[in-house]
Every structure is written in structure tokens, then in C-alpha cells.
Coordinates of C-alpha atoms and ligand atoms in Angstrom, one line a residue:
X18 CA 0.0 0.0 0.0
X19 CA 2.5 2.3 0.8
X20 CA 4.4 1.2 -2.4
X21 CA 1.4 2.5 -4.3
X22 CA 1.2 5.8 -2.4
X23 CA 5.1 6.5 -3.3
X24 CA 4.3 5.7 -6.8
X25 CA 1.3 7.8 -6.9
X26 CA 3.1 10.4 -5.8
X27 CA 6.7 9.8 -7.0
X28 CA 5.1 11.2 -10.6
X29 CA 5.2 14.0 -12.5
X30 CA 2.6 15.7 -9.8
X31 CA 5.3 15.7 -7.6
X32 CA 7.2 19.3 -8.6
X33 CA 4.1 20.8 -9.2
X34 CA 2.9 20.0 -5.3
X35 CA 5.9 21.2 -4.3
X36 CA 5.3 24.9 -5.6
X37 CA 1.3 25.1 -4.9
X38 CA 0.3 27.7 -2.6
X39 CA -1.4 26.2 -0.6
X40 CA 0.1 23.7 2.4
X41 CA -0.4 20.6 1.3
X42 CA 0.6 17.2 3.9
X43 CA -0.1 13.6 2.7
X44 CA -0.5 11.1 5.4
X45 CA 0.2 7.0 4.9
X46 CA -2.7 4.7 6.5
X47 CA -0.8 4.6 9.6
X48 CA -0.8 8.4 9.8
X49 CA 2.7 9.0 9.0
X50 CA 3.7 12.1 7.0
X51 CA 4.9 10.9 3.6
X52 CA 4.9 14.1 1.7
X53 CA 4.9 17.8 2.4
X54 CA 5.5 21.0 0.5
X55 CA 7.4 24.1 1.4
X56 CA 4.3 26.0 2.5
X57 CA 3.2 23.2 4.9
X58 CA 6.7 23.0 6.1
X59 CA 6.6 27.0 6.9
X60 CA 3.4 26.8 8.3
X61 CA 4.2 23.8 10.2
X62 CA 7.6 24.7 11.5
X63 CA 8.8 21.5 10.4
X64 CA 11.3 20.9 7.9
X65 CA 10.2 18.0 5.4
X66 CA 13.5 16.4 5.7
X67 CA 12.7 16.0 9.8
X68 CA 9.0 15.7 9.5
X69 CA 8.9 12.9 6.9
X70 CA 8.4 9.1 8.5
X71 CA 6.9 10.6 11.6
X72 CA 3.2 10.9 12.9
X73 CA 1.4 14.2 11.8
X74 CA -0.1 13.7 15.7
X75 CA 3.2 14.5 16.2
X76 CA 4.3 17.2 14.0
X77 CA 0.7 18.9 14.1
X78 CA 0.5 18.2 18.3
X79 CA 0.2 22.2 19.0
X80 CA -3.2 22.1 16.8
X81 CA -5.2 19.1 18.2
X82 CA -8.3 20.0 15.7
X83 CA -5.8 19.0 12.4
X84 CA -5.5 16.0 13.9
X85 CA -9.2 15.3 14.1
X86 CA -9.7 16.7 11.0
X87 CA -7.3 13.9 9.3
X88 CA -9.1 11.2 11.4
X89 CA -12.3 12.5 9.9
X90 CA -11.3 12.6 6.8
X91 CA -10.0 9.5 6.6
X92 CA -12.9 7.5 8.0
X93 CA -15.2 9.7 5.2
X94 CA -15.8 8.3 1.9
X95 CA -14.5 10.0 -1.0
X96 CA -15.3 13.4 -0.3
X97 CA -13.1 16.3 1.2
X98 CA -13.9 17.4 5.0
X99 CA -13.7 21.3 5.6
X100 CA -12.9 23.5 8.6
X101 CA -11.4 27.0 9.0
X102 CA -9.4 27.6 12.4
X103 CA -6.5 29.4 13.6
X104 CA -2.8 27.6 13.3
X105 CA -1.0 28.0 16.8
X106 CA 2.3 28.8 16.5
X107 CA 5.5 28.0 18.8
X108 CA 6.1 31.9 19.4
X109 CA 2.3 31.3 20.6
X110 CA 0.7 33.9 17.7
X111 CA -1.8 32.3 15.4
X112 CA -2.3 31.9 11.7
X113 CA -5.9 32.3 10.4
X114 CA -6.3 28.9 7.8
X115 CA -9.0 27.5 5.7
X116 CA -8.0 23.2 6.4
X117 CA -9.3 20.5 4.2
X118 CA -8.7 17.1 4.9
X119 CA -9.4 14.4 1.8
X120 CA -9.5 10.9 1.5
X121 CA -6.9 9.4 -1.0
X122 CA -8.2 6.5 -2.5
X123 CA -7.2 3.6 -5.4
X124 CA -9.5 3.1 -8.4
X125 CA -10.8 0.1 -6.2
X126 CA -11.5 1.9 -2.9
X127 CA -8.8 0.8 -1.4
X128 CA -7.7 3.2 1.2
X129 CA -3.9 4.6 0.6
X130 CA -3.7 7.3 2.6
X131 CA -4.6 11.4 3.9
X132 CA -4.3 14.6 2.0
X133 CA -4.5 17.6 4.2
X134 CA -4.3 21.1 2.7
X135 CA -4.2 24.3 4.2
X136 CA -4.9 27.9 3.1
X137 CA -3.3 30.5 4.5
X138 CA -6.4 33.3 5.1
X139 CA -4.2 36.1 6.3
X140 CA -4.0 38.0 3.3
X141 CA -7.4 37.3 2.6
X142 CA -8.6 39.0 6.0
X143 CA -6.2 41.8 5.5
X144 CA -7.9 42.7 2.4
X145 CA -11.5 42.3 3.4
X146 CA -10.2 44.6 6.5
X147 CA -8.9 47.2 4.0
X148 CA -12.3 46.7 1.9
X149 CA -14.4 47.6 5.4
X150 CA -11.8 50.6 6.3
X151 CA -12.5 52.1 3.0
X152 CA -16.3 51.6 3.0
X153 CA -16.6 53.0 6.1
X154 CA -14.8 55.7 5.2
X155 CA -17.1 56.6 2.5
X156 CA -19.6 56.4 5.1
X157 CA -18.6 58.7 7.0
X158 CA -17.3 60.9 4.0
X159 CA -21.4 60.7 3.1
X160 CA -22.2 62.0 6.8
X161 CA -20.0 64.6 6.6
X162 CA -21.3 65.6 3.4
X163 CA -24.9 65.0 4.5
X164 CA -24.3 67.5 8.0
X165 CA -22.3 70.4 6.2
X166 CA -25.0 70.3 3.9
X167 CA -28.1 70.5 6.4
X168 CA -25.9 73.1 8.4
X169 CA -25.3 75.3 5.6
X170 CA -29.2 75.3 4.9
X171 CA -30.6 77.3 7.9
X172 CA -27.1 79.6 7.7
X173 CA -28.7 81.6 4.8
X174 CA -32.3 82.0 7.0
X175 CA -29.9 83.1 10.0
X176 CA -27.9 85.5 7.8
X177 CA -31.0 87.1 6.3
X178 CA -32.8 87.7 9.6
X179 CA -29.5 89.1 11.2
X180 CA -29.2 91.6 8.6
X181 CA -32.9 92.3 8.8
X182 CA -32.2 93.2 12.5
X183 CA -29.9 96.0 11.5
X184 CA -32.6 97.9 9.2
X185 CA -34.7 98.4 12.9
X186 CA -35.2 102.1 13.2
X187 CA -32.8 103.4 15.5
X188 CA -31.0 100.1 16.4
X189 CA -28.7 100.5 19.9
X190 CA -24.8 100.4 18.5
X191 CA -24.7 97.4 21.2
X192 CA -27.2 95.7 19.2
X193 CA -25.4 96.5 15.9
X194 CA -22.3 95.3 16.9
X195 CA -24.0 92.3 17.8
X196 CA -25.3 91.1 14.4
X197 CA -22.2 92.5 12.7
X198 CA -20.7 89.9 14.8
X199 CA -23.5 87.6 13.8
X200 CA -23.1 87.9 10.3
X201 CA -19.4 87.2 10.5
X202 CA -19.6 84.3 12.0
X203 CA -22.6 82.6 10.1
X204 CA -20.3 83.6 7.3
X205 CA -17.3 81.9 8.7
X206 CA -19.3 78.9 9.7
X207 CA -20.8 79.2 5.7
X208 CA -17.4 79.2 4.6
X209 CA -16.1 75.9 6.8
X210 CA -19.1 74.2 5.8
X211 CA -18.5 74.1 1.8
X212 CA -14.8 72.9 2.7
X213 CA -15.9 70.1 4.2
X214 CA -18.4 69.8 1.2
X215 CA -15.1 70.1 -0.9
X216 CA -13.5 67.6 0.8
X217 CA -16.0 65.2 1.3
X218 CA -18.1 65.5 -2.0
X219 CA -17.5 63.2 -5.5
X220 CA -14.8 64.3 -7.3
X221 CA -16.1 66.9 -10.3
X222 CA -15.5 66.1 -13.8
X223 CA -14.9 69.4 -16.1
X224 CA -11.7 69.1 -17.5
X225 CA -10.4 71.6 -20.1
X226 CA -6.5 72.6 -21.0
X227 CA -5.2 75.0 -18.9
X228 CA -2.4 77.4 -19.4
X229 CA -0.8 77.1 -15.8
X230 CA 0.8 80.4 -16.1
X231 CA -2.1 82.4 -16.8
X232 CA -3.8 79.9 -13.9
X233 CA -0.6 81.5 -11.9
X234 CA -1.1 84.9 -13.1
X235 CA -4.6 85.2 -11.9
X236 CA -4.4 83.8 -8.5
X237 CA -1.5 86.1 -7.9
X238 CA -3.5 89.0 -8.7
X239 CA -5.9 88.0 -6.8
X240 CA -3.5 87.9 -4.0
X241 CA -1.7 91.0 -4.8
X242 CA -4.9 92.6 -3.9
X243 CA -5.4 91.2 -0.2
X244 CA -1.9 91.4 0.7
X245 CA 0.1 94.8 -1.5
X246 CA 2.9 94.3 1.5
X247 CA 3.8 90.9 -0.6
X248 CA 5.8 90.8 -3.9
X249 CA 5.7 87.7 -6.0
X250 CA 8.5 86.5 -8.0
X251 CA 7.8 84.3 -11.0
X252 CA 10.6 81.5 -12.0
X253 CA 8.1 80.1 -15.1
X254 CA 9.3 77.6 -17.8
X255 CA 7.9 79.0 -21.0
X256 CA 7.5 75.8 -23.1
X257 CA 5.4 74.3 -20.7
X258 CA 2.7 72.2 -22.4
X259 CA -1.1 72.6 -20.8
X260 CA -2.3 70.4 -18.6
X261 CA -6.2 68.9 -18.8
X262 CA -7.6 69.6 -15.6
X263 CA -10.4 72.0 -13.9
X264 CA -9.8 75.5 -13.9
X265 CA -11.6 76.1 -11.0
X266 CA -10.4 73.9 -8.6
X267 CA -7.3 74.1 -9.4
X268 CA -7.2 77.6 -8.7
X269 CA -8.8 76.7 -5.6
X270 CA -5.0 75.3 -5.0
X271 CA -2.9 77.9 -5.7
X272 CA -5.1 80.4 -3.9
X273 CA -5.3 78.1 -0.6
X274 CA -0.7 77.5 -1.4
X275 CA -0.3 81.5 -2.1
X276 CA -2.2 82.3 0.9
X277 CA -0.1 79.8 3.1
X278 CA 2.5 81.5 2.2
X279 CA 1.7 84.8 2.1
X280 CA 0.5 84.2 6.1
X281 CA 3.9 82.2 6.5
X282 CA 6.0 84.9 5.3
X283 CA 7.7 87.9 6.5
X284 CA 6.6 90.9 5.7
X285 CA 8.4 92.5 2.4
X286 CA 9.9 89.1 2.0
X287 CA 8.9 87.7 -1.3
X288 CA 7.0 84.2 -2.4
X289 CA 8.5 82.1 -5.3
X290 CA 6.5 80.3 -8.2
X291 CA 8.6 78.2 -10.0
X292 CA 7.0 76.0 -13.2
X293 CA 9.2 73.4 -14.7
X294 CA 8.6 70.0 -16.4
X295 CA 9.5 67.0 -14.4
X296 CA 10.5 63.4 -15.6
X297 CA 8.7 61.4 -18.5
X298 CA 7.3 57.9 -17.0
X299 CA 6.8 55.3 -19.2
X300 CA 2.7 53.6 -18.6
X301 CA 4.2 49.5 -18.6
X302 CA 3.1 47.7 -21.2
X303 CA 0.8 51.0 -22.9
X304 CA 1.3 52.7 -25.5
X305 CA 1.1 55.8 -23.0
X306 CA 3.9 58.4 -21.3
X307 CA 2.7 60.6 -18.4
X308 CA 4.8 63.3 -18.5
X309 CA 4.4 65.8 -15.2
X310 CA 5.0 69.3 -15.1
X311 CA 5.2 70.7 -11.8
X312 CA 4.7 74.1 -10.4
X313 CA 6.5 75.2 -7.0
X314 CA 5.4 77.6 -4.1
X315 CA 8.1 78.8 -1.6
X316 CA 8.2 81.1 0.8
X317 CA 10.9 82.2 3.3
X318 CA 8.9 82.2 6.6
X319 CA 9.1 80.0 9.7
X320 CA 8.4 76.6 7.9
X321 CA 7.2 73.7 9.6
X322 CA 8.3 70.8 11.9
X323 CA 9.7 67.9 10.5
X324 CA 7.1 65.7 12.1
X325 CA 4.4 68.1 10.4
X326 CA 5.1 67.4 7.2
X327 CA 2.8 64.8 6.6
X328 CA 0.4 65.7 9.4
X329 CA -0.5 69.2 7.7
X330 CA -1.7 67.7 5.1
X331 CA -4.9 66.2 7.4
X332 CA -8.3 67.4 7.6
X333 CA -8.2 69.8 11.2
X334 CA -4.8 70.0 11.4
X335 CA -4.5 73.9 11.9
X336 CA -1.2 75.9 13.6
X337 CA -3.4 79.2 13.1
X338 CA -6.3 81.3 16.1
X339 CA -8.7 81.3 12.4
X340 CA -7.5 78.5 11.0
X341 CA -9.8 75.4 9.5
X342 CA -7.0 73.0 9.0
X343 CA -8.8 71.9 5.8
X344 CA -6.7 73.8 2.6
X345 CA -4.1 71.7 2.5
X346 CA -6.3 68.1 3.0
X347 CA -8.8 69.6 0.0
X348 CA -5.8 70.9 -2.4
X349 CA -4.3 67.2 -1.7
X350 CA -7.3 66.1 -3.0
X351 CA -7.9 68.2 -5.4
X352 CA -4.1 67.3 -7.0
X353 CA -4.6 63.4 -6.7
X354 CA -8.0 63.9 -8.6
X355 CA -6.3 65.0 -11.6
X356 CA -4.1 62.1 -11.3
X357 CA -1.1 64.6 -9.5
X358 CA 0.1 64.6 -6.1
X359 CA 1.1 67.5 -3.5
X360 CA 4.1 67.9 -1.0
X361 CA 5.6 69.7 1.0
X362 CA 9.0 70.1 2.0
X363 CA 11.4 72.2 4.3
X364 CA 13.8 74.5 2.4
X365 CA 17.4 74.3 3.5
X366 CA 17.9 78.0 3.6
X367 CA 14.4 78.2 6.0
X368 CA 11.0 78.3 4.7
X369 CA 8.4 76.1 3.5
X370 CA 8.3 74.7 -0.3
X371 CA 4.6 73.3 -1.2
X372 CA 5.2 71.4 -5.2
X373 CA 2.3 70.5 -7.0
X374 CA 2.8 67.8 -9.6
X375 CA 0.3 67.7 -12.6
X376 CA 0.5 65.2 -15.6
X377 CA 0.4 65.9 -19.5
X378 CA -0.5 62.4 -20.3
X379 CA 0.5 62.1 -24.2
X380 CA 1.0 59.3 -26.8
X381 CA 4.3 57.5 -26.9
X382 CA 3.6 57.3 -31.0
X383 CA 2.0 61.0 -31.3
X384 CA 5.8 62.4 -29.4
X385 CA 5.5 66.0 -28.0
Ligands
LIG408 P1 -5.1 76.5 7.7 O1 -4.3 77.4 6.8 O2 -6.5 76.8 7.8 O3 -4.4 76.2 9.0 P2 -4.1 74.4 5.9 O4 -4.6 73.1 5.7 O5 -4.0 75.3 4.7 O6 -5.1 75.1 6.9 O7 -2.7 74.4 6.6 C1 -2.5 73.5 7.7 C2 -1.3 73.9 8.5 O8 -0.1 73.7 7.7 C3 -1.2 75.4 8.9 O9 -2.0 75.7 10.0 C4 0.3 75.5 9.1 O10 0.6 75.0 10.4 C5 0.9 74.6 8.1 N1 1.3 75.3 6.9 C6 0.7 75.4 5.7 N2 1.4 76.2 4.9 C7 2.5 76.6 5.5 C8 3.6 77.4 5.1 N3 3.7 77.9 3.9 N4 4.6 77.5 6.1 C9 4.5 76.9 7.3 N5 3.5 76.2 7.7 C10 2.5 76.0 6.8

């Protein structure tokens, strides 16, 4: 009987066993292990040179329910027995594993022996764990959108009758500094609402090609007019190709970065917007290059903390008295959404450097 078994699996099945995935241990009628791959002899702790010849009660003693499981499996006609369980290890931490134990059989019925397999589920359960993180996420990225939303509502009602208040014949100057205050802060809270709208909504889909400089050109304008005290160099790349993105939101970036740095900086001490084109990277196996321009915002003012330089990046994370914490986390977003990035750095002369990385995605046969 055994004879047959080493036959059986003295064949060609042999090297292909050996590189399955899965674990796979076959056990002689008298429940000796007779074969076992490299995944059962990692998950077993047992090299097959050491375990081979000797009782799988023996090798599989820390998991008692294996055991059973062969013994079931044996007794059972031709079909496979199933059971998912946790491995225990000799460092005493566990390995989740789907276990099948199967009946190995001759043409004629005659018993020859066990075939136990194991599938490692750790991967498995990692995954479906990511899968639940992320929908739950979404969730709560609904919520938020769903709140700001029924916030923002009433804020207009509020607004309105505030302003009302101060059209009152004669009003006190008590009672018009009040609703002066009022309105400010409905207007705040307005304003801290649609970023978390921004942040939390679907991303928009109106893409057109954009000159960055004149993109650039605007939003410092823009800027020029809050804060005169602040002069803007320009370091532009002049062949720069345009990129397909949303006008609008991507302003929406640059104003948020220019602001930053305009709050970060000195006063009289300038803010630099450099534009250059960055490496070509070739799409595997596509007929596709993305090529990424880049456009860079420095400034010369305290910078940030080394730890920071992720953490500014997340929604609430705020250094500032009338700060949301929420610019940086949307302009993120808004750069990944058009397939980009955003991040920040420390300059070595002092200062923070905030480079925005936007692709010109062309084809490889088409050049440019
Ligand atoms: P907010 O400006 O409302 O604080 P942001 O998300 O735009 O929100 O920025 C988050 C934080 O990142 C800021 O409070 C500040 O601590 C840091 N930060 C952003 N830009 C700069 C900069 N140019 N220099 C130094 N720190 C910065």
C-alpha cells in the first residue's frame, strides 16, 4: 500500500505540489507524513526532511483539531472534510487557515492514505479589512457631506434675519455690533461648511486645457490685492505644455498654497512660483507616457516641523487662532483627482516649499 502511495506520488505531480500555494501534507494509512510541501513545512515549523516518516499527531501536536480533522477525513468516503481555524504557532501567535482534509483513494476503494491542505487566510482577511476601512470611510465621508449640507441650509435663514435686524429704526450700537458679529460668524461657519463639502463630495468632472501660467497669473493677482505688503517672483518655464484639468479647482489650490505662504511669510519678504517640467514615465506595457509638469510655491517664513510634514496635510490639522485645517487636505485632494500629487517640504535655507505635480499624459507614437 505504501508502495502504491510513493508511486502515486513519485510522478510527474510531484514538482508541481511542491510549488502550490497552498500547504499541502499527505499522510500514509498509519498516519505517517509521507509528503509535504514548502508552505506546509513554513506553516508547520517542520522541515520536510525532519518531519517525513513521523506521525502528523506529532508534528501537528500544537493544533489538536488537524489532527481530528485527518481522522475524519480518513474514515469519510471520498469526499473532502472542511474546517477554518487558527494555526497556533510555537512563538504562541496564530495563523488564520482554511483546512481541508481528503480521503486518498485507489480506483478500487482501497484506502492509501490522507491529503491535508491548508490555506493561509491572512491575506485574505487583511484585504477584506482594508475593503471595510475604506467603505466605512465613504460612510462617513457621506455623513460629513450630508451634516455640512443640512448646516449650511438654515445659515442663509440666520444670515438674512440678522441683517434684517440692523434695518430696525434706531437700532442701539450694542445691538449693531452684535449682528455685525453675527453675520461674520454665520459667514465663517458658511465658509467651513462648503470645505468640508469640498473635501467630502464626489470628485467633479470638467476638464479643459489649462495654461498654468495664466492659472498662476490670476491667483497672484488675486493675491496681490489682499496682501500689497507681498511681492511675488515668477521662475516660469515657458515651453510648458497645458495640462487637462479643472480650472476652478485648481485655482482653488494655488489660492489656498499662495495664501499659506503669504500668512507664513515675513513681511516685504517675497514668495517664489517656480513651473518646470518633471520626468517622462513610461505607462508598462501601454502605448502611454505621463509626462508631469510641476509648479512650486516657496516662501521664506518659519516653515514647519519635520514631524508636520505629513500631518499638515490632514483634515483639522490647523497651527493658526482662524485656522480650518482643511486647505491643504482639499488641495491634496484636489491634486490626486487629476491624477497629480502634493508635498511639501522644508527648504534648507528656511522656509516652507509646497510642489504640485500635474500630468500631461500624451501618446508615446504621437511624441510631444
Ligand atoms: P489652515 O491654513 O486653515 O491652517 P491648511 O490646511 O492650509 O489650513 O494648513 C494647515 C497647517 O499647515 C497650517 O496651520 C500650518 O501649520 C501649516 N502650513 C501650511 N502652509 C504653510 C507654510 N507655507 N509655512 C509653514 N506652515 C504651513
Amino acid at each position: 500500500m505504501r508502495k502504491a502511495l510513493s508511486k502515486f506520488l513519485a510522478a510527474q505531480w510531484l514538482n508541481v505540489l511542491e510549488s502550490v500555494d497552498e500547504a499541502l501534507l499527505v499522510m500514509g494509512p498509519t498516519g505517517a507524513i509521507e509528503f509535504m510541501n514548502e508552505e506546509a513545512a513554513a506553516l508547520t515549523e517542520h522541515s520536510a526532511a525532519l518531519a517525513i516518516g513521523r506521525p502528523a499527531a506529532e508534528i501537528l501536536s500544537r493544533n489538536p483539531w488537524l489532527i481530528e480533522l485527518i481522522g475524519t477525513a480518513r474514515a469519510a468516503p471520498r469526499r473532502a472534510v472542511h474546517r477554518s481555524g487558527s494555526l497556533l504557532h510555537r512563538t504562541g501567535t496564530h495563523t488564520p487557515v482554511q483546512a481541508s482534509g481528503t480521503p486518498l483513494r485507489e480506483d478500487d476503494g482501497t484506502p492509501v492514505g490522507t491529503l491535508l491542505t491548508l490555506r493561509n487566510l491572512s491575506h485574505q482577511q487583511e484585504l477584506e479589512a482594508r475593503t471595510r476601512q475604506s467603505d466605512r470611510l465613504s460612510e462617513l465621508e457621506t455623513l460629513v457631506a450630508g451634516l455640512a449640507h443640512e448646516i449650511r441650509n438654515p445659515l442663509s435663514g440666520m444670515r438674512g434675519a440678522a441683517q434684517l435686524l440692523t434695518t430696525e429704526p434706531s437700532p442701539s450700537q450694542r445691538a449693531t455690533e452684535c449682528t455685525q458679529i453675527m453675520v461674520e460668524e454665520i459667514d465663517r461657519l458658511d465658509g467651513l461648511m462648503s470645505q468640508l463639502l469640498e473635501l467630502s463630495g464626489r470628485p467633479r468632472s470638467t476638464r479643459s486645457p489649462i495654461n498654468v501660467h495664466q492659472l498662476i497669473d490670476r491667483v497672484i493677482s488675486i493675491e496681490e490685492a489682499r496682501a500689497p505688503a507681498t511681492a511675488f517672483v515668477r521662475n516660469y518655464d515657458p515651453s510648458l505644455p497645458p495640462v487637462l484639468g479643472d480650472p476652478d479647482r485648481l485655482t482653488q489650490v494655488l489660492i489656498n498654497l499662495l495664501r499659506n505662504a503669504v500668512e507664513a511669510s515675513p513681511e516685504g519678504v517675497p514668495v517664489i512660483i517656480s513651473t518646470r517640467m518633471e520626468t517622462t514615465y513610461r505607462v508598462e506595457g501601454e502605448n502611454l507616457a505621463a509626462r508631469f509638469l510641476s509648479i512650486e510655491v516657496e516662501d521664506q517664513g518659519a516653515g514647519f516641523a519635520d514631524e508636520d510634514t505629513e500631518r499638515i496635510f490632514a483634515p483639522f490639522f490647523t497651527t493658526k487662532s482662524q485656522g480650518t485645517g482643511l486647505g491643504l487636505a482639499i488641495s491634496r485632494r484636489i491634486a490626486n483627482e487629476h491624477g497629480g500629487a502634493l508635498r511639501a517640504r522644508q527648504r534648507p535655507r528656511g522656509g516652507a516649499s509646497f510642489l504640485i505635480t500635474l500630468p500631461v499624459l500624451v501618446g508615446v507614437n504621437h511624441g510631444a
